[in-house]
Short mmCIF file of C-alpha atoms and ligand atoms in Angstrom, two decimals:
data_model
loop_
_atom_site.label_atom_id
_atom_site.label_comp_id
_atom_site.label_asym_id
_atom_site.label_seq_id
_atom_site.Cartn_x
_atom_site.Cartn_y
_atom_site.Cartn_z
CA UNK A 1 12.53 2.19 -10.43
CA UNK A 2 9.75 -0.38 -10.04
CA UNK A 3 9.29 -1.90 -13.51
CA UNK A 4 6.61 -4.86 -14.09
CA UNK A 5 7.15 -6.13 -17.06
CA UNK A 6 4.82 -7.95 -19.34
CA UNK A 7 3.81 -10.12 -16.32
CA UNK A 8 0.14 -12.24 -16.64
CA UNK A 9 -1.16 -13.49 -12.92
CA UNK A 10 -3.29 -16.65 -12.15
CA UNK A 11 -4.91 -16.60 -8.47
CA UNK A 12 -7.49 -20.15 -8.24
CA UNK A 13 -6.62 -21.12 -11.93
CA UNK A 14 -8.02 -17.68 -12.98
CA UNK A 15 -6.15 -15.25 -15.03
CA UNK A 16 -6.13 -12.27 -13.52
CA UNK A 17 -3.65 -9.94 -15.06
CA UNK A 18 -2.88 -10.83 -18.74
CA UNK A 19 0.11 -9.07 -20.02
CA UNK A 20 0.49 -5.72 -17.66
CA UNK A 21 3.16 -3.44 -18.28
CA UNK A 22 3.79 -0.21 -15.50
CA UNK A 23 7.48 1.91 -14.63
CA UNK A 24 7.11 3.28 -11.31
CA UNK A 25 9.79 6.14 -11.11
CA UNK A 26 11.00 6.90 -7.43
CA UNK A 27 10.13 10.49 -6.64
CA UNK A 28 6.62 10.36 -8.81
CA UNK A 29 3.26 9.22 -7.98
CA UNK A 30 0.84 7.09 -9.23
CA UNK A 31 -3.05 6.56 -10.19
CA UNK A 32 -4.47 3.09 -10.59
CA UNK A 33 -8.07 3.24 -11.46
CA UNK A 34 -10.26 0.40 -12.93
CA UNK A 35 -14.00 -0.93 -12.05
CA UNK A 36 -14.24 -3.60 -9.53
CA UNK A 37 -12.67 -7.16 -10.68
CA UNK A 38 -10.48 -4.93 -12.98
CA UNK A 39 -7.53 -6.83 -11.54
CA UNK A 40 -5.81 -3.75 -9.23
CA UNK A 41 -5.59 -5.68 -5.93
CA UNK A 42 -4.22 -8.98 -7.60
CA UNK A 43 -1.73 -6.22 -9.04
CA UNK A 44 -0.54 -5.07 -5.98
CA UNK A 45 -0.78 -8.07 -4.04
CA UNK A 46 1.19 -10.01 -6.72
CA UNK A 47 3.99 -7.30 -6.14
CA UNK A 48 4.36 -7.56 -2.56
CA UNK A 49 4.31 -11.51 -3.24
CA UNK A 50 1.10 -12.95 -2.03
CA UNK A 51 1.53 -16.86 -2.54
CA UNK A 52 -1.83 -16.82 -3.95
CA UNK A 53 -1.05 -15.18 -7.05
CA UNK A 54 1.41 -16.90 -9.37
CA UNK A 55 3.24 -15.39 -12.16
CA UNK A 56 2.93 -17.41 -15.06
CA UNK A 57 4.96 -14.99 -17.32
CA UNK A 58 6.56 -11.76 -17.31
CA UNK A 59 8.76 -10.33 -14.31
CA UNK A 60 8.67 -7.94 -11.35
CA UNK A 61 12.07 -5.58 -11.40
CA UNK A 62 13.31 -3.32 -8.79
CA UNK A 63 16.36 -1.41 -9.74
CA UNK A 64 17.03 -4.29 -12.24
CA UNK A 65 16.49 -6.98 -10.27
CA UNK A 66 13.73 -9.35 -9.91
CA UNK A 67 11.41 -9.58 -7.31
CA UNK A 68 10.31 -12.99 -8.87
CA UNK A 69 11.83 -15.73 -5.90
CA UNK A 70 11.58 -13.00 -2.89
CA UNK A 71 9.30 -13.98 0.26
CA UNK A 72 6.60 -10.87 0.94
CA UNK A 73 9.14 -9.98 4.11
CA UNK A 74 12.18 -9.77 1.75
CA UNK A 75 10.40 -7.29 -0.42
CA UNK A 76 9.40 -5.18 2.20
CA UNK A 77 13.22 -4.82 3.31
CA UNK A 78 13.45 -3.76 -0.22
CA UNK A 79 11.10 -1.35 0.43
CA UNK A 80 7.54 -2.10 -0.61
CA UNK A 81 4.83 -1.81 1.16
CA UNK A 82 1.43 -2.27 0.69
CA UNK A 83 -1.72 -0.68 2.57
CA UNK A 84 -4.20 -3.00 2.05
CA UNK A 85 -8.16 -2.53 1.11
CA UNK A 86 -9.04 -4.92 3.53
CA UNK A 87 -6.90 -5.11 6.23
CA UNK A 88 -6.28 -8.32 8.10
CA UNK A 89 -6.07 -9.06 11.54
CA UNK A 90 -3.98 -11.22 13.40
CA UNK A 91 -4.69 -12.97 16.34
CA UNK A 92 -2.34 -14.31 18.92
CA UNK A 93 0.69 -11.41 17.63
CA UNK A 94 0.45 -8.28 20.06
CA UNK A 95 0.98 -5.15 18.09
CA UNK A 96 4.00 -3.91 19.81
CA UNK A 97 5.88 -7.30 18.75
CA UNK A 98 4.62 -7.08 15.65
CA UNK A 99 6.07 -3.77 14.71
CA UNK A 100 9.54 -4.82 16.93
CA UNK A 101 9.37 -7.85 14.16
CA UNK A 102 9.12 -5.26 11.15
CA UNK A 103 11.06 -2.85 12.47
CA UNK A 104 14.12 -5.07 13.36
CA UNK A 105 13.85 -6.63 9.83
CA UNK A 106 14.41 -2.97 8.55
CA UNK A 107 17.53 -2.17 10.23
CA UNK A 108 19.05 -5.54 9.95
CA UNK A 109 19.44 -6.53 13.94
CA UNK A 110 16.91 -7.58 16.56
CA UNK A 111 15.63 -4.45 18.52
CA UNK A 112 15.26 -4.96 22.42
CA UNK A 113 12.11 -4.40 23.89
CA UNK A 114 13.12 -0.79 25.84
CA UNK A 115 14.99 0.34 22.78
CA UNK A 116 11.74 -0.39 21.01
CA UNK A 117 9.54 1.61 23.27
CA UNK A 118 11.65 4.58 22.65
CA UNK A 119 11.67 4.32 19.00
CA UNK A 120 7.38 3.46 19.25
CA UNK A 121 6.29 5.84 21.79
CA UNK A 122 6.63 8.75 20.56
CA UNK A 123 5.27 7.83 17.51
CA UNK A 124 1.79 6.83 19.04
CA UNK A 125 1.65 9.66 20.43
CA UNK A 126 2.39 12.04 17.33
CA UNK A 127 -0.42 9.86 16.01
CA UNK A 128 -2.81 9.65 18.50
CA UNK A 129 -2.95 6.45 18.85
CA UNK A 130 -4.04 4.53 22.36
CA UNK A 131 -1.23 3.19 24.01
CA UNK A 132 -3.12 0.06 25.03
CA UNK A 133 -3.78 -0.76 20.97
CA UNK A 134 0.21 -1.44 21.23
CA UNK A 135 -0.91 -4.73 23.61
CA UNK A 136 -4.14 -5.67 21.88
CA UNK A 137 -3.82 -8.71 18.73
CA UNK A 138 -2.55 -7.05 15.84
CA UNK A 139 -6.21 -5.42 14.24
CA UNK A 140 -8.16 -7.98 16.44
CA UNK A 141 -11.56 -5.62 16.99
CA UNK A 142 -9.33 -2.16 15.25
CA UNK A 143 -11.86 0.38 13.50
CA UNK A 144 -11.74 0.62 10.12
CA UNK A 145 -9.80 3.92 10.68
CA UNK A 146 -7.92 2.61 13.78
CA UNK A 147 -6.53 0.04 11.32
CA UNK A 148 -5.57 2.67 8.86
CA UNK A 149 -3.79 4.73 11.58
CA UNK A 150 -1.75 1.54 12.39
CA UNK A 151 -1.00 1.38 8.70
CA UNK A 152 -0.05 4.99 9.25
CA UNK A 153 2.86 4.22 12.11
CA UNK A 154 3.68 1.48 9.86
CA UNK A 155 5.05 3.56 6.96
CA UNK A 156 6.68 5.73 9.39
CA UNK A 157 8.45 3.35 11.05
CA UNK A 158 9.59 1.83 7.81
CA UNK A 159 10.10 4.47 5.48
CA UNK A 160 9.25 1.99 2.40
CA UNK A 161 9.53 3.61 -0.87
CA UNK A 162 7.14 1.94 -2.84
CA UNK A 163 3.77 2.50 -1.47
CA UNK A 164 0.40 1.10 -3.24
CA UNK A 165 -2.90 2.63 -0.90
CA UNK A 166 -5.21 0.16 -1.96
CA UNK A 167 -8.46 1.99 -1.52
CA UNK A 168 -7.43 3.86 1.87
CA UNK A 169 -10.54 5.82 1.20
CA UNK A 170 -12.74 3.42 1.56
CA UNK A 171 -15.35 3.10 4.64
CA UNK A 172 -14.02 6.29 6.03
CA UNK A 173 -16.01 9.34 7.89
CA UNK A 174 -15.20 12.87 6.20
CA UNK A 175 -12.93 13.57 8.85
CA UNK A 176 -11.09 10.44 9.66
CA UNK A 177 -10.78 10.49 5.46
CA UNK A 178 -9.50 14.01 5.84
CA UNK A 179 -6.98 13.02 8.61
CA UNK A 180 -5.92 9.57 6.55
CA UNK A 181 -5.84 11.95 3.34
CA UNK A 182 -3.31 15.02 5.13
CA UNK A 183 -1.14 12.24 6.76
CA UNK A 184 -0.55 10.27 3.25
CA UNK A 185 0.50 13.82 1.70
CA UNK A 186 2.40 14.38 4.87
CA UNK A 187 4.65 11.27 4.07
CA UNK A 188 5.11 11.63 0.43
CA UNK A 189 8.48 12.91 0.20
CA UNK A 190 11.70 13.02 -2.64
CA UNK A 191 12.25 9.80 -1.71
CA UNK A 192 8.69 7.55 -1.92
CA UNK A 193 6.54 7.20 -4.68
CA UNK A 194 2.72 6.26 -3.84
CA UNK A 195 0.87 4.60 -5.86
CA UNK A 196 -2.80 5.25 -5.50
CA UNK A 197 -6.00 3.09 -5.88
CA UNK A 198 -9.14 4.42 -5.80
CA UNK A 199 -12.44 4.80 -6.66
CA UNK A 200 -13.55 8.25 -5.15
CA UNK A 201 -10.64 10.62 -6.79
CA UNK A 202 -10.93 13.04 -3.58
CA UNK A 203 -7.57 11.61 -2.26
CA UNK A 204 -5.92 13.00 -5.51
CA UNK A 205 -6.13 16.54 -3.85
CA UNK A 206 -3.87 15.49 -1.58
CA UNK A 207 -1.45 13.56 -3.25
CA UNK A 208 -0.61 15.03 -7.12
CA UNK A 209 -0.26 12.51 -9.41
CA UNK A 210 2.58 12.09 -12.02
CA UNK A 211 1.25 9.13 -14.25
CA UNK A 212 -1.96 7.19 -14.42
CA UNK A 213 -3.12 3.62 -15.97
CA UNK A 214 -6.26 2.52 -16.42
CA UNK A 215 -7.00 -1.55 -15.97
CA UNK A 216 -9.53 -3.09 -17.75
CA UNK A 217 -10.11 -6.72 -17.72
CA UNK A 218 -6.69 -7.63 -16.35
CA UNK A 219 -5.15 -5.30 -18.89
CA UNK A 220 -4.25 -1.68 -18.86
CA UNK A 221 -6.59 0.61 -21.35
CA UNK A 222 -5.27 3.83 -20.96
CA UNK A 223 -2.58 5.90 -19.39
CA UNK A 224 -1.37 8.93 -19.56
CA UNK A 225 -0.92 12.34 -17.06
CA UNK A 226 -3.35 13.16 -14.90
CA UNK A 227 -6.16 14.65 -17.58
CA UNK A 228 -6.56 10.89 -17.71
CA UNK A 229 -7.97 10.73 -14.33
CA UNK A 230 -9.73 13.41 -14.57
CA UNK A 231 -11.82 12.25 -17.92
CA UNK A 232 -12.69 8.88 -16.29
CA UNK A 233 -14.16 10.47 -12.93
CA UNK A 234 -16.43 12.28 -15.56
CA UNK A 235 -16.86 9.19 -17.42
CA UNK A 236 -17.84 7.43 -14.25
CA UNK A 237 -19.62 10.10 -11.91
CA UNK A 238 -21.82 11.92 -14.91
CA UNK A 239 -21.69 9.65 -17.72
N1 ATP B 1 -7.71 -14.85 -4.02
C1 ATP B 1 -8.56 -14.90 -5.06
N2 ATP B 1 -9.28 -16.00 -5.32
C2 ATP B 1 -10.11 -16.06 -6.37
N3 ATP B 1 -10.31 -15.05 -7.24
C3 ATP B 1 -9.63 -13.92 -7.03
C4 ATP B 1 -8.72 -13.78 -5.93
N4 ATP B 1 -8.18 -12.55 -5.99
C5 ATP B 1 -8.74 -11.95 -7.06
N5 ATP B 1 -9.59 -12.76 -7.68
C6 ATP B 1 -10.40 -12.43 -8.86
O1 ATP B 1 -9.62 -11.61 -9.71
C7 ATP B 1 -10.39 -10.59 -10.28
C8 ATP B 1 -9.77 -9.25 -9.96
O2 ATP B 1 -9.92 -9.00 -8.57
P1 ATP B 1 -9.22 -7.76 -7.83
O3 ATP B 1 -9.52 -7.91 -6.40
O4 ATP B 1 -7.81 -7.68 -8.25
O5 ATP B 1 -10.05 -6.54 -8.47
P2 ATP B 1 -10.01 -5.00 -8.09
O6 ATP B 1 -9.73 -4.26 -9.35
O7 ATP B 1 -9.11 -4.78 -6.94
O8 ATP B 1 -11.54 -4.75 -7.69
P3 ATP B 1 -12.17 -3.76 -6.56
O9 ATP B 1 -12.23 -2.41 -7.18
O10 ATP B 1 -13.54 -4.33 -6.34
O11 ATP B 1 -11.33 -3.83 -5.33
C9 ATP B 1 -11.80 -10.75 -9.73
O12 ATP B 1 -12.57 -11.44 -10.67
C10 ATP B 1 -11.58 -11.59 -8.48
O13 ATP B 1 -12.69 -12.40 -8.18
MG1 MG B 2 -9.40 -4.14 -5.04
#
């Protein structure tokens, strides 16, 4: 269980989140919504640990414990992960080294290049992805949907269990949407819980959601099942 508890944010002396309380049960899934500024990327970031955004009060628990003094990497071997809305690129880190990095972090020992390959390839492949990406800069001159299907291997190759999609509808075609859409519900298993930020609802067909909260202002509004959702896309799309 994910639990953040009572925790206010300040990113540039701004207070972002002001006393947000969430339980994210393993096995469930999640809806964030808000309107832009609402505060749901500082939420998510501020999970994973971006040293931007300090909490001033409140804590971050997984199974008990507190996230609060972990590094970004450290969380991720907890098993968080976060696909971001805007995705950043890296330049001077090759792909291929940068998933060896990840991936060797995950199972606790440092993965040789050949053993690597084998574990990699025939993931690419599954995914359609071009070999060559694997020796490009990590994102350096990626598609927005190239990006997202490196996102895509990512999660695979990690397994996380806590997964926030930060918009991964956004700036998609129908059908690379479609694809990005079908692969998310392909991964969400027993074991994961996703939670979802969006905007655009459509992604919901794909992956049911258990529980949804509604930020406001840096504070939730609303939650409740997924009627909630439901009443705010009418709020927003014919209202
Ligand atoms: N790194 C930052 N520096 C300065 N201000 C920030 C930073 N990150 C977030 N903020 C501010 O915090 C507020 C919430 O931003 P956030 O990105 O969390 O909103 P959001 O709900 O994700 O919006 P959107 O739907 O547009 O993505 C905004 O006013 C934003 O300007
Ligand atoms: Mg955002």
């Amino acid at each position: 269980m994910l639990t953040i508890k009572d925790i206010h944010v300040t990113v540039e002396e701004k207070e972002v989140l002001k006393g947000v309380k969430m339980e994210f049960e393993l096995w469930k899934n999640y809806c964030l919504l808000g309107k832009n500024g609402s505060g749901k990327s500082s939420l998510a970031l501020t999970v994973m640990g971006h040293p931007s955004y300090e909490v001033t009060d409140g804590d971050i628990l997984l199974d008990g414990q507190s996230l609060k003094e972990m590094e970004p990497n450290e969380r991720a071997q907890q098993g968080i992960f976060l696909a971001f809305q805007s995705i950043p690129e890296i330049k001077g880190v090759k792909l291929f080294e940068f998933l060896r990095t990840i991936y060797s972090a995950k199972v606790g020992e440092q993965i040789t290049f050949l053993a690597f390959k084998k574990v990699i390839e025939p993931l690419i492949e599954e995914l359609h992805i071009d070999r060559d990406f694997l020796w490009r800069d990590l994102n350096v001159g990626f598609s927005g949907w190239e990006r997202r299907k490196i996102e895509i291997l990512q999660l695979r190759l990690l397994e996380p269990k806590y997964i926030f999609l930060d918009e991964v509808d956004s700036g998609l075609d129908v059908d690379a949407f479609r694809s990005v859409a079908t692969l998310m519900k392909e991964l969400n298993n027993q074991n994961n819980t996703f939670i979802v930020i969006t905007h655009y609802f459509s992604i919901l067909d794909y992956i049911p959601v258990d529980h949804v909260y509604v930020l406001e202002n840096g504070k939730i509004t609303q939650e409740g099942d997924v009627s909630v959702a439901m009443s705010i896309k009418e709020k927003w799309f014919e209202g």
